[in-house]
CSV table of C-alpha atoms in Angstrom, one decimal:
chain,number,residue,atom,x,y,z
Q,1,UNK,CA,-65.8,61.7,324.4
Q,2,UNK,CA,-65.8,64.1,321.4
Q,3,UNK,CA,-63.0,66.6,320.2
Q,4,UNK,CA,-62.6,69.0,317.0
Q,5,UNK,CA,-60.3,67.5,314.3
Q,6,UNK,CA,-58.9,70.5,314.8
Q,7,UNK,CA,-58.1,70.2,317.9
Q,8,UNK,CA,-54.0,69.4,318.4
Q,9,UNK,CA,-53.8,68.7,322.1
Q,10,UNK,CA,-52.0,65.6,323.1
Q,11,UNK,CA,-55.3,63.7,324.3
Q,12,UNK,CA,-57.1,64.5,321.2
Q,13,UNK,CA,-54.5,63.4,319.0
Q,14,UNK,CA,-54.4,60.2,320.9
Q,15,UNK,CA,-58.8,59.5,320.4
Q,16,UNK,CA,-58.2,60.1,316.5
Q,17,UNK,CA,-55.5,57.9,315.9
Q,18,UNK,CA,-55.9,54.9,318.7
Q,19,UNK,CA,-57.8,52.0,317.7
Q,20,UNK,CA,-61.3,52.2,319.0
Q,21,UNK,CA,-62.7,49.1,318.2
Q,22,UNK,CA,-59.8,47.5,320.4
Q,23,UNK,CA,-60.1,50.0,323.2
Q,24,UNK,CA,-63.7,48.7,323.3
Q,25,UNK,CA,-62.8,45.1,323.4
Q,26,UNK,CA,-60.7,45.5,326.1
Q,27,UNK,CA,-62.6,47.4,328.5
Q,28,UNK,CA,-65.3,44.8,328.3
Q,29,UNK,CA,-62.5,42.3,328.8
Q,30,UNK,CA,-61.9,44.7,332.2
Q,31,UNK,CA,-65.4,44.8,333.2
Q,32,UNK,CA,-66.4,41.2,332.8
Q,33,UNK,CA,-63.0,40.5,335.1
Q,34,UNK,CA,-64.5,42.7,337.5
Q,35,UNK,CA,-67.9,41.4,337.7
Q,36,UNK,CA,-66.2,37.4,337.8
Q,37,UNK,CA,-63.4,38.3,340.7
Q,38,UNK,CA,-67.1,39.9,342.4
Q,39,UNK,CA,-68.4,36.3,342.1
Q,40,UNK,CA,-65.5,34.4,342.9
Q,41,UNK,CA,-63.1,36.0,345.3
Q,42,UNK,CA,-65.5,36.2,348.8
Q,43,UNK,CA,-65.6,32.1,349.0
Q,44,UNK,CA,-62.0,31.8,348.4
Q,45,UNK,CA,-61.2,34.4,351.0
Q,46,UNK,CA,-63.9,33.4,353.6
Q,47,UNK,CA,-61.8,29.9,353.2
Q,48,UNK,CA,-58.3,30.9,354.2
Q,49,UNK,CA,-59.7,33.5,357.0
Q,50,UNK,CA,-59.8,36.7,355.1
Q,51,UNK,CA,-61.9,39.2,355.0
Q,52,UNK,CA,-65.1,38.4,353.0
Q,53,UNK,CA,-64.4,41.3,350.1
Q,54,UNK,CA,-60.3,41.2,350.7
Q,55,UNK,CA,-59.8,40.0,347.3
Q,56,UNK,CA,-62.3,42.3,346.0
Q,57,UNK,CA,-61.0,45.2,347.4
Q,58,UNK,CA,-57.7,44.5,346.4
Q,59,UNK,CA,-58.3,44.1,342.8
Q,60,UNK,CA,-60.7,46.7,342.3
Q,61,UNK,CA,-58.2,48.5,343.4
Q,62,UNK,CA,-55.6,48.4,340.8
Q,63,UNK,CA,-58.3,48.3,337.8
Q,64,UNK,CA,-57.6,52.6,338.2
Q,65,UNK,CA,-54.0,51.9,338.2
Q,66,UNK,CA,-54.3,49.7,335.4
Q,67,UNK,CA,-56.3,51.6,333.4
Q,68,UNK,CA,-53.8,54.6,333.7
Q,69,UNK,CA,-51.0,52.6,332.5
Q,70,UNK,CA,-53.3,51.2,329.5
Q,71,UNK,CA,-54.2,54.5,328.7
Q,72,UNK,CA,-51.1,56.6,329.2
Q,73,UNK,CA,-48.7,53.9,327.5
Q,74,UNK,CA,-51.0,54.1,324.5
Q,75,UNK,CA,-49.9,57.5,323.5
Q,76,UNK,CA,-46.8,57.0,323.2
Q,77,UNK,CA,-45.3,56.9,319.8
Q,78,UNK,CA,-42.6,53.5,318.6
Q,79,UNK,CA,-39.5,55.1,319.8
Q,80,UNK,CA,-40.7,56.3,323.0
Q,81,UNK,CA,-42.6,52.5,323.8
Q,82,UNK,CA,-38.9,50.8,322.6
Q,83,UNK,CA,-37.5,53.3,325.4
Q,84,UNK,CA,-39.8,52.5,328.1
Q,85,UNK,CA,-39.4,48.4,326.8
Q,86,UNK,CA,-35.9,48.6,327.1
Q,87,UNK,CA,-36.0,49.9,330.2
Q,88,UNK,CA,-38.9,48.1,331.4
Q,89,UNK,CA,-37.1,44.5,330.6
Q,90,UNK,CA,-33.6,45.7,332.7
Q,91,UNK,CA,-35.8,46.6,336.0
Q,92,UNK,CA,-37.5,43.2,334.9
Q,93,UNK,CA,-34.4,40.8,334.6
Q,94,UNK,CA,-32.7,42.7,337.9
Q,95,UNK,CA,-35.8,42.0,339.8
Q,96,UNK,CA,-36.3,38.2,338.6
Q,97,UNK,CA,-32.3,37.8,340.1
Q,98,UNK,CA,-33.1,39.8,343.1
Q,99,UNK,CA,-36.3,37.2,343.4
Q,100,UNK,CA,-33.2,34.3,344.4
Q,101,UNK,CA,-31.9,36.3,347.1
Q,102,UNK,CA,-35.2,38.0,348.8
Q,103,UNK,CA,-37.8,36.2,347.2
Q,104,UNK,CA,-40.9,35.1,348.7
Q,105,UNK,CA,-41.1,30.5,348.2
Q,106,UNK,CA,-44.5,30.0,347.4
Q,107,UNK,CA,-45.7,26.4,346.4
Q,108,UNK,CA,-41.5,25.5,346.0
Q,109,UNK,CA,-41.2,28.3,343.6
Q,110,UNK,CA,-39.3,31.8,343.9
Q,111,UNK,CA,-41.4,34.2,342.0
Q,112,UNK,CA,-42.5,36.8,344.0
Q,113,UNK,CA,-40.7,39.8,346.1
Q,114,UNK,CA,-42.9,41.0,349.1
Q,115,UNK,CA,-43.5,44.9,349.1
Q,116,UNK,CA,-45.5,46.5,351.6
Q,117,UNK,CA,-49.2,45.8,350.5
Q,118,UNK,CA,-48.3,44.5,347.2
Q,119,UNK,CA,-46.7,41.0,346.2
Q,120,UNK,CA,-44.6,41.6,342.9
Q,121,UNK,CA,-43.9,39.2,340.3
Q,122,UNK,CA,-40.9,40.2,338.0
Q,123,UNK,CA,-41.7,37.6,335.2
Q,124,UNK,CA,-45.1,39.2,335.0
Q,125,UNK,CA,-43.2,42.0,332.7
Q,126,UNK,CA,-40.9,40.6,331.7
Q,127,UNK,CA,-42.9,39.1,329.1
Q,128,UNK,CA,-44.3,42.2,327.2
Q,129,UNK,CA,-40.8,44.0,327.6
Q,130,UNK,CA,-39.1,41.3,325.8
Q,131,UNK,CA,-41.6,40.7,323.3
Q,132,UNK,CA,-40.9,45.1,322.1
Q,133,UNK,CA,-36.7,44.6,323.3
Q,134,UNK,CA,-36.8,41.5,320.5
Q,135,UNK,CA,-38.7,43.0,318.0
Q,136,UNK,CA,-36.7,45.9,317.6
Q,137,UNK,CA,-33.9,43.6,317.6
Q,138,UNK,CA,-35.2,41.6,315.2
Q,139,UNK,CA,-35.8,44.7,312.9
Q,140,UNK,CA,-32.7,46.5,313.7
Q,141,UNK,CA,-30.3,43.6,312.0
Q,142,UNK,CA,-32.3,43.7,308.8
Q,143,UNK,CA,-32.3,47.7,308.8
Q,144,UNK,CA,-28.8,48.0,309.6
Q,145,UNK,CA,-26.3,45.8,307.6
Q,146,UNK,CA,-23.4,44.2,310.2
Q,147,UNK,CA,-26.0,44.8,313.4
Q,148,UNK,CA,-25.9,41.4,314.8
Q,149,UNK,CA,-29.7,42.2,316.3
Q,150,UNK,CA,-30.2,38.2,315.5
Q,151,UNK,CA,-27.7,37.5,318.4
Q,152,UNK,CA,-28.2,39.6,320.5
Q,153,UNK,CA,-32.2,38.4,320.8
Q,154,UNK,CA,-31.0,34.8,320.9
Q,155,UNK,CA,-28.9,35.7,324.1
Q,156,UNK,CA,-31.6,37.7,325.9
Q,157,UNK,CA,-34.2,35.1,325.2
Q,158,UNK,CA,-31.6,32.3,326.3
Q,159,UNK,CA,-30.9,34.7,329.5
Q,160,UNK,CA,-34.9,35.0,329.9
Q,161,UNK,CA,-35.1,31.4,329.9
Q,162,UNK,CA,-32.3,30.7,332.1
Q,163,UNK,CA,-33.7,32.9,334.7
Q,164,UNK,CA,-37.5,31.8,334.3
Q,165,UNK,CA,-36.3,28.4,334.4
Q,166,UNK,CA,-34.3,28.6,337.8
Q,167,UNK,CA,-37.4,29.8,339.4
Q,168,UNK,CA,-39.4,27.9,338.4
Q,169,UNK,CA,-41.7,28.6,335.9
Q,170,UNK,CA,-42.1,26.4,333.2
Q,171,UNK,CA,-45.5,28.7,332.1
Q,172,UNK,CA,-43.8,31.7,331.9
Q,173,UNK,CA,-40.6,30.3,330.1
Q,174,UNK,CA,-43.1,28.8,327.3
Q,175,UNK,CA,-45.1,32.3,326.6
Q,176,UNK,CA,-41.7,34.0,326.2
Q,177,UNK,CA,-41.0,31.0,323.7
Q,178,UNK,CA,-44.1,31.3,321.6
Q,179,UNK,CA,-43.6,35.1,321.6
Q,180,UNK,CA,-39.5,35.1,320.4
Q,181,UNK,CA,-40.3,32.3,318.0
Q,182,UNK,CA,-43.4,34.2,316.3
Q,183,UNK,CA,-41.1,37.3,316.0
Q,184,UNK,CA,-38.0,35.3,314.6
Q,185,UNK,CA,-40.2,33.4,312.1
Q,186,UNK,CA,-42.4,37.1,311.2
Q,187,UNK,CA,-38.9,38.5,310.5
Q,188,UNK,CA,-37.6,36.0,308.3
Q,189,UNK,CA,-36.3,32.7,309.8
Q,190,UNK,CA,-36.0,30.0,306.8
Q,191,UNK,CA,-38.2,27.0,307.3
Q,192,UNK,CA,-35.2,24.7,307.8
Q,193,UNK,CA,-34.3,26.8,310.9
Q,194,UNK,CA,-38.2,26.7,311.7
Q,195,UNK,CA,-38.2,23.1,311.3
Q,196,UNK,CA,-34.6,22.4,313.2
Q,197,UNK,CA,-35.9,24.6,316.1
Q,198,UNK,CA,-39.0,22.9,316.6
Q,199,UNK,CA,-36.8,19.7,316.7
Q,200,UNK,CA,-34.9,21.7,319.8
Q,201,UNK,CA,-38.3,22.3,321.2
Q,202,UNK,CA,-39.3,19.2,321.2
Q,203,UNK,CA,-36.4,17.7,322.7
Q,204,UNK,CA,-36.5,21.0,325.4
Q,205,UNK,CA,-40.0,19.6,326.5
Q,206,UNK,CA,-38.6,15.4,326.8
Q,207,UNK,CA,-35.7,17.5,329.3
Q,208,UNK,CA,-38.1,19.9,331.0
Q,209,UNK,CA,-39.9,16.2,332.1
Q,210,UNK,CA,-37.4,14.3,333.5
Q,211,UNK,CA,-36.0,17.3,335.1
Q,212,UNK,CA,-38.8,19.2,337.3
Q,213,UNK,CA,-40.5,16.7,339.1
Q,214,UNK,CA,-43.8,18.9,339.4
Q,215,UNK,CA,-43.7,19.3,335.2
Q,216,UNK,CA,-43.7,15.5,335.4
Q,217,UNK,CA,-46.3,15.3,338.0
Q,218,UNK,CA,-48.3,17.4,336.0
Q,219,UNK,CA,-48.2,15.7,332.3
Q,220,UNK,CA,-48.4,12.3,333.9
Q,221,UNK,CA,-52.3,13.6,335.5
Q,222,UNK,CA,-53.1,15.0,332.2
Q,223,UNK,CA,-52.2,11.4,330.4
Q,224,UNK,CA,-53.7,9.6,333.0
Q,225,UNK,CA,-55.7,11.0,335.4
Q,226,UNK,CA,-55.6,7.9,338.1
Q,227,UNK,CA,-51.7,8.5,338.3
Q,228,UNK,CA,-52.4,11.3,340.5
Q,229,UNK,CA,-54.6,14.0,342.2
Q,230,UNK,CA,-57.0,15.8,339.3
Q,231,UNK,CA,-59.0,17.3,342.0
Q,232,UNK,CA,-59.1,20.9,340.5
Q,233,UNK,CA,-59.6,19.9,337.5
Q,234,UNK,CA,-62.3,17.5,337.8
Q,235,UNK,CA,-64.5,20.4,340.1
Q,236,UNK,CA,-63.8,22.7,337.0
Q,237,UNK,CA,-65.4,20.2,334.5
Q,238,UNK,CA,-68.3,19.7,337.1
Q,239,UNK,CA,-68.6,23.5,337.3
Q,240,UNK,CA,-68.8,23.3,332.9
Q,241,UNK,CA,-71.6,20.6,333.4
Q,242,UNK,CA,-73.5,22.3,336.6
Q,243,UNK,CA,-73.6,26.3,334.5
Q,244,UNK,CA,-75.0,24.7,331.4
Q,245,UNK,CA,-76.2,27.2,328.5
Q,246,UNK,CA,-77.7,30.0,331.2
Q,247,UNK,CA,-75.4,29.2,334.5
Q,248,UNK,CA,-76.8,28.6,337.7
Q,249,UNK,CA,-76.8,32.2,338.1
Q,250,UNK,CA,-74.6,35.4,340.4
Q,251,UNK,CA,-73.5,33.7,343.3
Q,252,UNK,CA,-75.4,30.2,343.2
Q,253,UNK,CA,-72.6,28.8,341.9
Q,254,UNK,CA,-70.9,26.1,344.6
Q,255,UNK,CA,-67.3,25.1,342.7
Q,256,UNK,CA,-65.9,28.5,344.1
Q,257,UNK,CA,-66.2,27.1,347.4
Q,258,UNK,CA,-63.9,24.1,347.0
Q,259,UNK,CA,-61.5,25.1,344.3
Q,260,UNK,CA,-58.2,26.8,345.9
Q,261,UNK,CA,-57.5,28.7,343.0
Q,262,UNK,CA,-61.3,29.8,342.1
Q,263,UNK,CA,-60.2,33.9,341.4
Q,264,UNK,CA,-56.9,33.7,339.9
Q,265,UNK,CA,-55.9,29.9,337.9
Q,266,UNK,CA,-59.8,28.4,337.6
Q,267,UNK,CA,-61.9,31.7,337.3
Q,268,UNK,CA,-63.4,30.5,334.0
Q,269,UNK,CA,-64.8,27.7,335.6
Q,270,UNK,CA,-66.9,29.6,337.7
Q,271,UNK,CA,-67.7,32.2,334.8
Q,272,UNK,CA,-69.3,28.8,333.4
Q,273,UNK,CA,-71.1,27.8,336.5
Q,274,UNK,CA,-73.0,30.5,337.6
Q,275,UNK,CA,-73.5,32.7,334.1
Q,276,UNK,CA,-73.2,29.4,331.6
Q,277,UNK,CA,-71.6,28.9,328.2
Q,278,UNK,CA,-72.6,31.6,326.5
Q,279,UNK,CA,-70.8,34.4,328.7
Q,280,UNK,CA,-68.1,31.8,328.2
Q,281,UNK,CA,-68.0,32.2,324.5
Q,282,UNK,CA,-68.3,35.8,324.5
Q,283,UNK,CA,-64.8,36.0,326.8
Q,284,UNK,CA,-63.3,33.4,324.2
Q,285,UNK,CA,-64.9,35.7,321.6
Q,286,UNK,CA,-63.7,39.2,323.1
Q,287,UNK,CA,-59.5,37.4,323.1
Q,288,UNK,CA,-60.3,36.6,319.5
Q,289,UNK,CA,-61.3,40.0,318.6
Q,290,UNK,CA,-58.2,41.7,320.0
Q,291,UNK,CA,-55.7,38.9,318.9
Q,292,UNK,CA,-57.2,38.9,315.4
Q,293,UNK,CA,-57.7,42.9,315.2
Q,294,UNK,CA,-54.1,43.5,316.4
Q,295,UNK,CA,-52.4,41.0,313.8
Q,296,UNK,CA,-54.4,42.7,311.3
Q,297,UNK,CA,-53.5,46.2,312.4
Q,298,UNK,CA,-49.9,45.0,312.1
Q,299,UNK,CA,-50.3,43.4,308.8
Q,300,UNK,CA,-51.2,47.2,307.4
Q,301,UNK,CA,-47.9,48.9,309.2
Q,302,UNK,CA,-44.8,48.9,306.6
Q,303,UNK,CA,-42.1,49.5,309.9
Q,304,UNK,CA,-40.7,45.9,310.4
Q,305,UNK,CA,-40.6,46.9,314.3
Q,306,UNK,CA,-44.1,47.6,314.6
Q,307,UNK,CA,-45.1,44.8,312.9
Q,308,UNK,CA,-42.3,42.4,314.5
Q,309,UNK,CA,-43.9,43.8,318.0
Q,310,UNK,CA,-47.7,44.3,318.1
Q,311,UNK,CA,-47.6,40.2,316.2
Q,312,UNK,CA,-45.4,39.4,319.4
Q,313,UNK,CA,-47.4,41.2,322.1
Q,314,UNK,CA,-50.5,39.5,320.5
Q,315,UNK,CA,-49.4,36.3,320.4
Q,316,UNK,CA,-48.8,36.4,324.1
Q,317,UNK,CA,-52.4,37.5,324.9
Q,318,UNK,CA,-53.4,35.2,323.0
Q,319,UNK,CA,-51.7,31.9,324.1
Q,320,UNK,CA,-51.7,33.0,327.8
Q,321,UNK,CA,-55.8,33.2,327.2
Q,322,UNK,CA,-55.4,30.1,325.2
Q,323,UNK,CA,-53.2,28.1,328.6
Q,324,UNK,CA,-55.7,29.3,331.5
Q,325,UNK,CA,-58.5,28.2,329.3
Q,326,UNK,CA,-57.3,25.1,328.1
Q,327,UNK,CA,-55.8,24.0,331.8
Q,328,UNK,CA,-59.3,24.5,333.3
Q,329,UNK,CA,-61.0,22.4,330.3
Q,330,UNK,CA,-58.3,20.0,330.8
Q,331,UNK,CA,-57.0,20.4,327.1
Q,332,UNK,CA,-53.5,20.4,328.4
Q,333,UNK,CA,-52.2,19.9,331.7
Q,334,UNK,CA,-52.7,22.6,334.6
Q,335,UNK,CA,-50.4,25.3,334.9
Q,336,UNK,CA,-51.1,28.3,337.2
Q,337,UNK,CA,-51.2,31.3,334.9
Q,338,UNK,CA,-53.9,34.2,334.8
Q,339,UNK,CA,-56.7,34.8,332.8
Q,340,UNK,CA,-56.0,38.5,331.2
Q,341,UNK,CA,-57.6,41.3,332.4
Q,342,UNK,CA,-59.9,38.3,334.2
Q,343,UNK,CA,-57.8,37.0,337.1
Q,344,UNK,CA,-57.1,38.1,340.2
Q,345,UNK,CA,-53.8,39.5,340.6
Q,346,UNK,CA,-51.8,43.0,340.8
Q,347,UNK,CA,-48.9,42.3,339.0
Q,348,UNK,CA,-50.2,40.0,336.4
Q,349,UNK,CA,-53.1,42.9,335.5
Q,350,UNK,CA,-50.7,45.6,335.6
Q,351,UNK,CA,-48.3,43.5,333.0
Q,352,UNK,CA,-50.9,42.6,330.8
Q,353,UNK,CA,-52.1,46.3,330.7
Q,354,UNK,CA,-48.9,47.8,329.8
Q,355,UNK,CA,-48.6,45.1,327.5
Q,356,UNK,CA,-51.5,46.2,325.6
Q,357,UNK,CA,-50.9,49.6,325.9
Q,358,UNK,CA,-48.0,49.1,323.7
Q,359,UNK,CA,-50.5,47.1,321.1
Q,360,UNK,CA,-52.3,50.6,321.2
Q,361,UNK,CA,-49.7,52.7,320.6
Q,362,UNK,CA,-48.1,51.2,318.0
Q,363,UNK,CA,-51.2,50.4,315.9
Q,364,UNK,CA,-52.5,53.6,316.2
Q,365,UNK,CA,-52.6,55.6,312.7
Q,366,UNK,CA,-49.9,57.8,312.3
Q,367,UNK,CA,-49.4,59.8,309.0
Q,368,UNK,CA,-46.4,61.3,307.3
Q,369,UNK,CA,-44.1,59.2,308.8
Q,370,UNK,CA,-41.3,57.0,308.5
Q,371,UNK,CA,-39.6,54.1,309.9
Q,372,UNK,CA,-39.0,54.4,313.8
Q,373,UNK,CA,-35.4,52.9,313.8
């Protein structure tokens, strides 16, 4: 793709000022996805009497649907992304109450609302909406003296919570958590409020254990894995050992066949098993880059809300990379959340597109202007 300097139109303005390197990273992100839901998707769907390429089809897709929302979010400029957010988290938080009253129960959890060919997932946006609806929150009270934009976050995250909790979805609730506490300390927070709300974390997680049953179920398998069924993980870690340094190779691989979750929650395991470590370090490599290259992109902005929201939206890439990976290598105890850009799923792809779209936009280079507040 090429275009004159000169040139002023909308999409050429857009290819000089978004960040390339990024753009890059994620479409390899998009493509590796592609080729691993290729690998793991037919045995999974063979299984529960599916057409062989149903899962394939499906997510392949949405990549174009995706990819449009990537892209067109991108140019957008702050104000116009902190419209669409703010909007964006409304439709969210009416859709995560609708999910209590037409909600499909999957696994003892309401999450999802039925459509016709498509199975949404409110909290799925919820999360990048947020992290833009806090940020400017966050900025706004230290812009505008007497705005209680402090407040006002605390209540939407302790409404985002309330809602993700009643579900539930104990995954969800924490990636919101790392996201508005990475904002609040990024804008300011004094490192006795730091310390004293890592003390209310802390005592959050001792509650969240002795009061969801499955949370419990869960911890006590990590801690010790004879207290309970470790199935899934234990055919991840023999999929690790069977891929090696090289993998088995495309479509050798046998975990898929026997792990439920094998395209969405476990993908990474048979990523190892069939193409081996070292595609395995080049995903872990490829979430690094953008993480790292977003942070650092903020870190050159001087607009509090930028800054405040690209840190947050990276931070959620990041640890939702960082949960699915280290559930599968049994670093911390299994929780069903999607690999970006990697897993199957329509809602979850879509989310983590428009979430990165908004990284785009608002890191891309923009001269002779000011604040966006």
């Amino acid at each position: 793709m090429s275009f004159a300097r000169a040139d002023n139109s909308v999409i050429a303005r857009w290819w000089w000022t978004v960040d390339k390197w990024m753009l890059t990273a994620l479409a390899l992100l998009i493509g590796t996805g592609a080729v691993l839901i290729m690998a793991a998707s037919p045995a999974v769907a063979t299984r529960v009497n599916l057409d062989t390429f149903h899962f394939v089809r499906k997510q392949l897709q949405m990549l174009p649907v995706a990819a449009i929302v990537l892209i067109g979010v991108s140019m957008l400029n702050p104000k116009q992304v902190r419209g669409l957010a703010l909007f964006g988290f409304c439709c969210a938080i009416a859709f995560l109450v609708l999910t209590f009253f037409v909600g499909t129960e999957i696994k003892g959890a309401k999450r999802w609302i039925s459509l016709p060919g498509f199975s949404l997932q409110p909290s799925e946006f919820l999360k990048p909406t947020f992290a833009v609806v806090a940020a400017w929150l966050f900025a706004l009270a230290r812009k505008k003296e007497g705005f209680a934009g402090d407040l006002y976050a605390i209540l939407l995250y302790g409404l985002s919570m309330g809602l993700l909790l009643l579900q539930p979805d104990i995954g969800m609730a924490f990636v919101v958590s790392c996201v508005w506490f990475a904002q609040y300390f990024l804008a300011g927070l004094r490192m006795l409020w730091v310390a004293g709300l890592a003390c209310v974390a802390g005592a959050a997680a001792v509650g969240l254990y002795f009061t969801f049953p499955h949370f419990e179920s869960r911890v006590n398998r990590f801690l010790d894995p004879a207290s309970g069924d470790t199935y899934q993980v234990n055919m991840a870690m023999e999929a690790f050992m069977n891929g090696g340094l090289m993998g088995r190779g495309p479509g050798e691989g046998t975990a898929k066949s026997y792990l439920p979750d094998a395209h969405s929650d476990f993908i990474f395991a048979v990523a190892a098993e069939e193409f081996g470590l070292i595609l395995c370090l080049f995903v872990v490599a490829l979430y690094a880059f953008v993480v790292l290259r977003g942070l650092a992109r903020a870190l050159q902005e001087t607009d509090l809300f930028v800054v405040l929201a690209v840190g947050g939206l990276c931070v959620q890439f990041g640890v939702q990379a960082l949960v699915n990976m280290g559930s599968t290598l049994h670093l911390i105890p299994t929780k069903g959340m999607t690999l970006p850009f990697v897993s199957y799923g329509g809602s979850s792809l879509l989310a983590i597109a428009l979430g990165m779209g908004f990284v785009l936009a608002l890191s891309r280079k923009r001269f002779g202007q000011g604040e966006t507040l």
